[in-house]
CSV table of C-alpha atoms in Angstrom, one decimal:
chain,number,residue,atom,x,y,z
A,1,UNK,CA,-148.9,116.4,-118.4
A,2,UNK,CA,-147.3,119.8,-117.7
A,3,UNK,CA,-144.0,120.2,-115.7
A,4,UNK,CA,-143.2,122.9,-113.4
A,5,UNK,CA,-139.6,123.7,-111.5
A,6,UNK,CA,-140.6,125.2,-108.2
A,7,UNK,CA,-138.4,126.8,-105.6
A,8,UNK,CA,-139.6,126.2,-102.2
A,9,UNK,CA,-139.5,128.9,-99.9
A,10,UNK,CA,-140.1,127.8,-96.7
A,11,UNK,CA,-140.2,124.0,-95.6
A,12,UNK,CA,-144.0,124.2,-95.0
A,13,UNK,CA,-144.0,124.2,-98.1
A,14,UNK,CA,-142.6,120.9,-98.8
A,15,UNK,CA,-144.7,119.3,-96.4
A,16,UNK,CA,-147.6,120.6,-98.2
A,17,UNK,CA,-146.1,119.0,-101.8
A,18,UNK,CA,-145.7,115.6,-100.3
A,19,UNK,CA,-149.2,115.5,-99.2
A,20,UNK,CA,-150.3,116.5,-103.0
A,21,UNK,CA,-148.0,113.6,-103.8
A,22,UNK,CA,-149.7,111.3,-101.1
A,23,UNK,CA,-153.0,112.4,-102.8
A,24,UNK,CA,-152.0,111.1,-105.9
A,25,UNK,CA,-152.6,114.1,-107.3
A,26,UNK,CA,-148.6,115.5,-108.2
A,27,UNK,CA,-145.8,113.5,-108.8
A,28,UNK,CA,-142.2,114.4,-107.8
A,29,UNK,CA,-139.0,114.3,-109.8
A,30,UNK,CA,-135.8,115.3,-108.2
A,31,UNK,CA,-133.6,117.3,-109.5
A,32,UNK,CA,-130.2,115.2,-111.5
A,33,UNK,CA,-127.2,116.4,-110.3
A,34,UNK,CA,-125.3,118.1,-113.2
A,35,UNK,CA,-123.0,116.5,-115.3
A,36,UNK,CA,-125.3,113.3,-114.9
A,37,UNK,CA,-126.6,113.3,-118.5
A,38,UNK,CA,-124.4,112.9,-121.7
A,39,UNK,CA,-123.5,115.9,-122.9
A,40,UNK,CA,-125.6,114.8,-126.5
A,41,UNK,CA,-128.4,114.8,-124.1
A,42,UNK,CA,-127.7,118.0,-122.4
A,43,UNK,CA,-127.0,120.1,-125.4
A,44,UNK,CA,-129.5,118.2,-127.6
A,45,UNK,CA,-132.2,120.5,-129.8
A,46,UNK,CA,-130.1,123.7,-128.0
A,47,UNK,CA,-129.1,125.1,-131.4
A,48,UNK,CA,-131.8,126.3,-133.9
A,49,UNK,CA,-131.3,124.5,-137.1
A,50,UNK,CA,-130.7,127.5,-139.2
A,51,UNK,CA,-127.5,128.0,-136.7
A,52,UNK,CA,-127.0,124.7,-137.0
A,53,UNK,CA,-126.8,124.3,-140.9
A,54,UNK,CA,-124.3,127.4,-140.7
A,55,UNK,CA,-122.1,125.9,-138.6
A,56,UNK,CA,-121.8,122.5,-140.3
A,57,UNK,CA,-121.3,124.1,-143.9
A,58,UNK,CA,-118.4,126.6,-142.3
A,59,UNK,CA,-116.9,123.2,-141.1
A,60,UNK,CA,-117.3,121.4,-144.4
A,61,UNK,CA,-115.6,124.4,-146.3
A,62,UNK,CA,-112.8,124.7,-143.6
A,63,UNK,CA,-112.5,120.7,-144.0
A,64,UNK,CA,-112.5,121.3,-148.0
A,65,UNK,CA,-109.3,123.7,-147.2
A,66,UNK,CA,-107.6,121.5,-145.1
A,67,UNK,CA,-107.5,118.9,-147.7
A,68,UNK,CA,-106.3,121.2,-150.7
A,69,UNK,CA,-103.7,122.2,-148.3
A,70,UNK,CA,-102.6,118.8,-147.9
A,71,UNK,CA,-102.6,117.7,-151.6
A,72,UNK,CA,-100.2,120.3,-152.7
């Protein structure tokens, strides 16, 4: 099924979505207050995976640095 976010405007409005809901013919999520999701979940698939894979291999080289520094 498909998923909208909707902003009522007026509170007719509402009424008229609860009826579609007593109709069986909608079904109504509320909204999560922020911060009610792990942040994994939140962030999750945000990232493309070409940024991704650039990001981890600057970390593995800067990692790779770290360590020479530390054997010396």
């Amino acid at each position: 099924m498909k998923s909208l976010l909707i902003e009522l405007k007026h509170q007719k409005a509402y009424h008229l979505i609860k009826q579609l809901e007593a109709l069986d013919l909608i079904r109504v999520v509320e909204n999560q207050p922020p911060g009610s999701q792990s942040l994994s979940k939140q962030f999750s698939g945000k990232l493309s995976k070409e940024t991704a894979n650039k990001m981890l291999s600057k970390v593995e080289k800067e990692r790779d640095q770290w360590d020479k520094r530390l054997t010396y």
